[in-house]
Amino acid sequence: MRFNIITIFPDIIDSYTNESILKRAKEKNLIEVNAINLRDFTEDKHKTTDDAPYGGGPGMVMKVEPICKAIQHVRAGVKAQDFASRQAVILLSPQGATFTQKKAQEFSKLEEITFICGRYEGFDARVSEFVDEEISIGNYVLSGGELPALVITEAVSRLIPGVLGDQESSVEETFSKSDNYIEYPHYTRPEVFEVDEKKYSVPEILLSGDHEKIKKWREKNAQKKKE
Ligand code: SAM
């Protein structure tokens, strides 16, 4: 699966995806991450990607032309009907629909996703005419779309077969069955952890070796997410 991330800070993307799980997924050719420099789609000598807002007010606004050209570059050569079924262009915005595990599962079926990362006050409103969806990673405002693009890239990549070492680990995970499903609790050594004269023990059933009972205990202890 290919992730295109259109940004004025491509190094942020390379720095994160060149470590850990995403690095291994790239090396195994399970994913491709292209950090696309928005400045490559400008035409003036200063490579301008933002300008002052019409009507006045604070901050700068991301210009529509370079973003539109970058999207056309990504879409070049792909037939419109193929694009709709296999690819998506996502505008990252705190005003968009909230990203969920269900959305990650939906995205993981695509062949290619392109993210547009904003900065400053956000985008010229006309940018939304050229994208498929607007997505937010939560009800808070960050300074740029790079972290949201990486959050979504990682959540989607984990669902691609072979990306995780043990494929089971994304099957039972929190949100895997529904938006309010919480995975059962995990424990590892030591059996008893002691601090300030208080003992914290691992539930005995997990030490029993009885797989059927352990399975039932885990089902019982998987919870609904607190609101
Ligand atoms: N002025 C905008 C508003 O009030 O909606 C906020 C702009 S924000 C400072 C700059 C950029 O960061 C946005 O254009 C978007 O790309 C990204 N961003 C910030 N928070 C985000 C979030 N929660 N989800 C997705 N993208 C976000």
Tab-separated table of C-alpha atoms and ligand atoms in Angstrom:
chain	number	residue	atom	x	y	z
A	1	MET	CA	0.000	0.000	0.000
A	2	ARG	CA	1.282	3.460	-0.859
A	3	PHE	CA	0.971	6.496	1.452
A	4	ASN	CA	1.649	9.891	-0.150
A	5	ILE	CA	2.060	12.693	2.379
A	6	ILE	CA	2.001	16.198	0.921
A	7	THR	CA	3.714	18.566	3.338
A	8	ILE	CA	6.089	21.507	3.627
A	9	PHE	CA	8.068	19.451	6.193
A	10	PRO	CA	8.914	16.145	4.443
A	11	ASP	CA	11.782	15.437	6.871
A	12	ILE	CA	9.272	14.959	9.727
A	13	ILE	CA	7.670	12.119	7.758
A	14	ASP	CA	10.969	10.466	6.796
A	15	SER	CA	12.312	10.726	10.327
A	16	TYR	CA	9.327	8.884	11.866
A	17	THR	CA	8.819	6.276	9.155
A	18	ASN	CA	12.512	5.358	9.142
A	19	GLU	CA	12.174	3.698	12.564
A	20	SER	CA	10.560	0.607	14.049
A	21	ILE	CA	7.454	-1.046	12.547
A	22	LEU	CA	7.007	1.351	9.625
A	23	LYS	CA	10.682	1.053	8.685
A	24	ARG	CA	10.418	-2.762	8.635
A	25	ALA	CA	7.166	-2.602	6.648
A	26	LYS	CA	8.909	-0.405	4.057
A	27	GLU	CA	11.897	-2.734	3.893
A	28	LYS	CA	9.567	-5.705	3.313
A	29	ASN	CA	7.815	-3.692	0.532
A	30	LEU	CA	4.488	-4.018	2.351
A	31	ILE	CA	4.094	-0.249	2.393
A	32	GLU	CA	5.629	2.681	0.559
A	33	VAL	CA	5.671	6.129	2.180
A	34	ASN	CA	6.305	9.105	-0.110
A	35	ALA	CA	6.874	12.423	1.615
A	36	ILE	CA	5.982	14.886	-1.149
A	37	ASN	CA	7.328	18.424	-0.753
A	38	LEU	CA	4.514	20.873	-1.467
A	39	ARG	CA	7.106	23.514	-2.405
A	40	ASP	CA	7.945	21.446	-5.514
A	41	PHE	CA	4.523	22.468	-6.876
A	42	THR	CA	5.011	26.240	-6.540
A	43	GLU	CA	6.070	28.506	-9.409
A	44	ASP	CA	7.587	31.574	-7.754
A	45	LYS	CA	11.225	31.832	-6.763
A	46	HIS	CA	10.398	31.863	-3.021
A	47	LYS	CA	8.361	28.638	-3.389
A	48	THR	CA	5.416	30.231	-1.580
A	49	THR	CA	2.762	27.872	-0.194
A	50	ASP	CA	0.790	30.349	1.985
A	51	ASP	CA	-0.597	33.867	1.813
A	52	ALA	CA	-2.524	36.405	3.908
A	53	PRO	CA	-6.272	35.780	4.346
A	54	TYR	CA	-8.789	37.729	2.265
A	55	GLY	CA	-10.863	39.858	4.629
A	56	GLY	CA	-7.939	40.320	7.015
A	57	GLY	CA	-7.276	38.638	10.338
A	58	PRO	CA	-4.363	36.842	11.947
A	59	GLY	CA	-2.139	34.149	10.436
A	60	MET	CA	-1.523	32.798	6.966
A	61	VAL	CA	-3.588	30.477	4.774
A	62	MET	CA	-2.305	27.555	2.648
A	63	LYS	CA	-2.715	28.438	-1.020
A	64	VAL	CA	-4.982	26.379	-3.278
A	65	GLU	CA	-2.800	26.230	-6.468
A	66	PRO	CA	0.227	24.241	-5.186
A	67	ILE	CA	-2.048	21.778	-3.353
A	68	CYS	CA	-4.222	21.284	-6.423
A	69	LYS	CA	-1.105	20.684	-8.571
A	70	ALA	CA	0.287	18.189	-6.052
A	71	ILE	CA	-3.027	16.276	-6.086
A	72	GLN	CA	-3.062	16.285	-9.911
A	73	HIS	CA	0.501	14.909	-9.838
A	74	VAL	CA	-0.576	12.039	-7.558
A	75	ARG	CA	-3.695	11.324	-9.622
A	76	ALA	CA	-1.909	11.520	-12.980
A	77	GLY	CA	-2.456	8.455	-15.113
A	78	VAL	CA	-5.156	6.943	-12.870
A	79	LYS	CA	-8.663	6.656	-14.326
A	80	ALA	CA	-11.306	8.488	-12.252
A	81	GLN	CA	-13.336	5.331	-11.526
A	82	ASP	CA	-10.218	3.401	-10.463
A	83	PHE	CA	-9.185	6.280	-8.281
A	84	ALA	CA	-12.465	6.264	-6.399
A	85	SER	CA	-12.372	2.563	-5.582
A	86	ARG	CA	-8.670	2.089	-4.832
A	87	GLN	CA	-7.309	5.441	-3.728
A	88	ALA	CA	-8.293	8.388	-1.557
A	89	VAL	CA	-7.115	11.953	-1.070
A	90	ILE	CA	-7.560	13.032	2.543
A	91	LEU	CA	-7.452	16.594	3.806
A	92	LEU	CA	-6.237	16.663	7.406
A	93	SER	CA	-8.274	19.136	9.405
A	94	PRO	CA	-9.549	19.400	12.999
A	95	GLN	CA	-12.911	20.176	11.368
A	96	GLY	CA	-13.106	16.797	9.589
A	97	ALA	CA	-14.779	13.511	10.535
A	98	THR	CA	-13.025	11.842	13.473
A	99	PHE	CA	-10.602	9.059	12.602
A	100	THR	CA	-11.487	5.696	14.203
A	101	GLN	CA	-10.266	2.096	14.057
A	102	LYS	CA	-13.221	1.374	11.759
A	103	LYS	CA	-11.939	4.039	9.377
A	104	ALA	CA	-8.442	2.535	9.627
A	105	GLN	CA	-9.906	-0.847	8.575
A	106	GLU	CA	-11.687	0.822	5.651
A	107	PHE	CA	-8.505	2.627	4.545
A	108	SER	CA	-6.444	-0.586	4.821
A	109	LYS	CA	-8.416	-1.995	1.839
A	110	LEU	CA	-7.168	0.802	-0.444
A	111	GLU	CA	-4.044	0.696	-2.595
A	112	GLU	CA	-3.052	4.304	-2.062
A	113	ILE	CA	-3.879	7.160	0.311
A	114	THR	CA	-2.727	10.738	-0.135
A	115	PHE	CA	-2.733	13.084	2.856
A	116	ILE	CA	-2.635	16.873	2.599
A	117	CYS	CA	-0.993	18.427	5.661
A	118	GLY	CA	-1.958	21.964	6.573
A	119	ARG	CA	-0.057	24.543	8.634
A	120	TYR	CA	-0.797	28.049	9.953
A	121	GLU	CA	-4.552	28.889	9.880
A	122	GLY	CA	-5.283	25.927	7.612
A	123	PHE	CA	-6.309	25.812	3.951
A	124	ASP	CA	-7.968	28.083	1.424
A	125	ALA	CA	-11.524	26.668	1.622
A	126	ARG	CA	-11.443	25.832	-2.118
A	127	VAL	CA	-8.941	23.007	-1.399
A	128	SER	CA	-11.831	20.885	-0.109
A	129	GLU	CA	-13.234	20.726	-3.688
A	130	PHE	CA	-10.260	18.550	-4.719
A	131	VAL	CA	-10.232	15.947	-1.936
A	132	ASP	CA	-12.328	12.871	-1.142
A	133	GLU	CA	-12.625	13.317	2.628
A	134	GLU	CA	-11.668	15.610	5.490
A	135	ILE	CA	-10.354	13.759	8.534
A	136	SER	CA	-9.506	14.876	12.063
A	137	ILE	CA	-7.567	12.749	14.546
A	138	GLY	CA	-9.446	14.269	17.498
A	139	ASN	CA	-11.049	17.344	18.967
A	140	TYR	CA	-7.908	19.367	19.567
A	141	VAL	CA	-5.800	21.614	17.348
A	142	LEU	CA	-2.220	20.766	16.386
A	143	SER	CA	0.169	23.052	14.526
A	144	GLY	CA	0.295	20.890	11.406
A	145	GLY	CA	-1.073	17.848	9.596
A	146	GLU	CA	2.174	15.836	9.744
A	147	LEU	CA	1.425	14.106	13.065
A	148	PRO	CA	-2.171	13.295	12.000
A	149	ALA	CA	-0.840	11.854	8.698
A	150	LEU	CA	1.638	9.683	10.610
A	151	VAL	CA	-1.002	8.593	13.133
A	152	ILE	CA	-3.283	7.396	10.335
A	153	THR	CA	-0.413	5.846	8.344
A	154	GLU	CA	0.634	3.813	11.373
A	155	ALA	CA	-2.904	2.759	12.380
A	156	VAL	CA	-3.637	1.611	8.810
A	157	SER	CA	-0.253	-0.078	8.270
A	158	ARG	CA	-0.705	-2.240	11.388
A	159	LEU	CA	-3.751	-3.797	9.698
A	160	ILE	CA	-1.865	-4.823	6.550
A	161	PRO	CA	-1.030	-8.555	6.692
A	162	GLY	CA	2.660	-9.112	7.495
A	163	VAL	CA	3.324	-5.654	8.960
A	164	LEU	CA	3.076	-6.827	12.564
A	165	GLY	CA	5.355	-9.665	13.627
A	166	ASP	CA	2.474	-11.697	15.024
A	167	GLN	CA	-0.669	-11.012	12.987
A	168	GLU	CA	-2.804	-12.078	15.964
A	169	SER	CA	-1.820	-8.933	17.795
A	170	SER	CA	-4.084	-6.708	15.702
A	171	VAL	CA	-7.005	-9.164	15.731
A	172	GLU	CA	-7.974	-8.971	19.433
A	173	GLU	CA	-6.912	-5.380	19.933
A	174	THR	CA	-8.878	-2.548	21.479
A	175	PHE	CA	-11.535	-1.277	18.986
A	176	SER	CA	-11.003	-4.343	16.740
A	177	LYS	CA	-14.523	-5.686	17.437
A	178	SER	CA	-16.360	-2.383	17.960
A	179	ASP	CA	-15.699	1.261	18.771
A	180	ASN	CA	-16.075	0.594	22.490
A	181	TYR	CA	-14.329	-2.791	22.782
A	182	ILE	CA	-11.298	-2.762	25.106
A	183	GLU	CA	-8.776	-5.579	25.004
A	184	TYR	CA	-8.296	-7.800	28.088
A	185	PRO	CA	-5.510	-6.859	30.575
A	186	HIS	CA	-1.972	-8.138	29.991
A	187	TYR	CA	0.606	-9.234	32.582
A	188	THR	CA	4.233	-10.327	32.369
A	189	ARG	CA	6.966	-11.283	34.866
A	190	PRO	CA	7.300	-10.940	37.867
A	191	GLU	CA	4.361	-12.917	39.287
A	192	VAL	CA	4.349	-10.653	42.347
A	193	PHE	CA	5.533	-7.067	42.161
A	194	GLU	CA	6.206	-5.479	45.551
A	195	VAL	CA	6.572	-1.789	46.238
A	196	ASP	CA	6.144	0.244	49.460
A	197	GLU	CA	5.274	-3.016	51.297
A	198	LYS	CA	2.305	-3.601	49.002
A	199	LYS	CA	2.071	-6.651	46.708
A	200	TYR	CA	0.635	-6.560	43.199
A	201	SER	CA	-0.036	-10.104	41.926
A	202	VAL	CA	-0.812	-11.570	38.523
A	203	PRO	CA	-4.320	-13.190	38.459
A	204	GLU	CA	-3.755	-16.863	39.321
A	205	ILE	CA	-5.729	-18.177	36.389
A	206	LEU	CA	-3.108	-16.787	33.985
A	207	LEU	CA	-0.480	-18.983	35.671
A	208	SER	CA	-2.671	-22.117	35.535
A	209	GLY	CA	-1.712	-23.244	32.023
A	210	ASP	CA	-5.428	-24.046	31.438
A	211	HIS	CA	-5.961	-22.422	28.012
A	212	GLU	CA	-9.739	-22.814	28.024
A	213	LYS	CA	-10.060	-21.079	31.414
A	214	ILE	CA	-7.606	-18.376	30.362
A	215	LYS	CA	-9.634	-17.739	27.189
A	216	LYS	CA	-12.852	-17.398	29.268
A	217	TRP	CA	-11.107	-15.094	31.773
A	218	ARG	CA	-9.898	-12.887	28.943
A	219	GLU	CA	-13.347	-12.731	27.345
A	220	LYS	CA	-14.822	-11.772	30.711
A	221	ASN	CA	-12.173	-9.133	31.343
A	222	ALA	CA	-12.362	-7.495	27.919
A	223	GLN	CA	-14.404	-4.382	28.614
A	224	LYS	CA	-16.438	-1.601	27.147
A	225	LYS	CA	-14.631	1.708	26.793
A	226	LYS	CA	-15.493	4.305	29.433
A	227	GLU	CA	-17.162	7.403	27.953
B	1	SAM	N1	-7.433	27.357	11.937
B	1	SAM	C1	-7.759	25.954	11.903
B	1	SAM	C2	-9.070	25.726	12.654
B	1	SAM	O1	-9.380	26.491	13.569
B	1	SAM	O2	-9.771	24.749	12.314
B	1	SAM	C3	-6.653	25.125	12.558
B	1	SAM	C4	-5.436	25.043	11.716
B	1	SAM	S1	-4.163	24.049	12.441
B	1	SAM	C5	-3.323	25.216	13.420
B	1	SAM	C6	-3.062	23.767	11.118
B	1	SAM	C7	-3.207	22.435	10.429
B	1	SAM	O3	-2.894	21.391	11.308
B	1	SAM	C8	-4.558	22.083	9.874
B	1	SAM	O4	-4.790	22.696	8.613
B	1	SAM	C9	-4.513	20.578	9.782
B	1	SAM	O5	-3.888	20.133	8.585
B	1	SAM	C10	-3.612	20.222	10.958
B	1	SAM	N2	-4.373	19.783	12.152
B	1	SAM	C11	-4.409	20.401	13.336
B	1	SAM	N3	-5.161	19.730	14.210
B	1	SAM	C12	-5.601	18.622	13.569
B	1	SAM	C13	-6.438	17.525	13.938
B	1	SAM	N4	-6.973	17.434	15.149
B	1	SAM	N5	-6.667	16.563	13.013
B	1	SAM	C14	-6.151	16.651	11.769
B	1	SAM	N6	-5.358	17.666	11.357
B	1	SAM	C15	-5.097	18.648	12.245
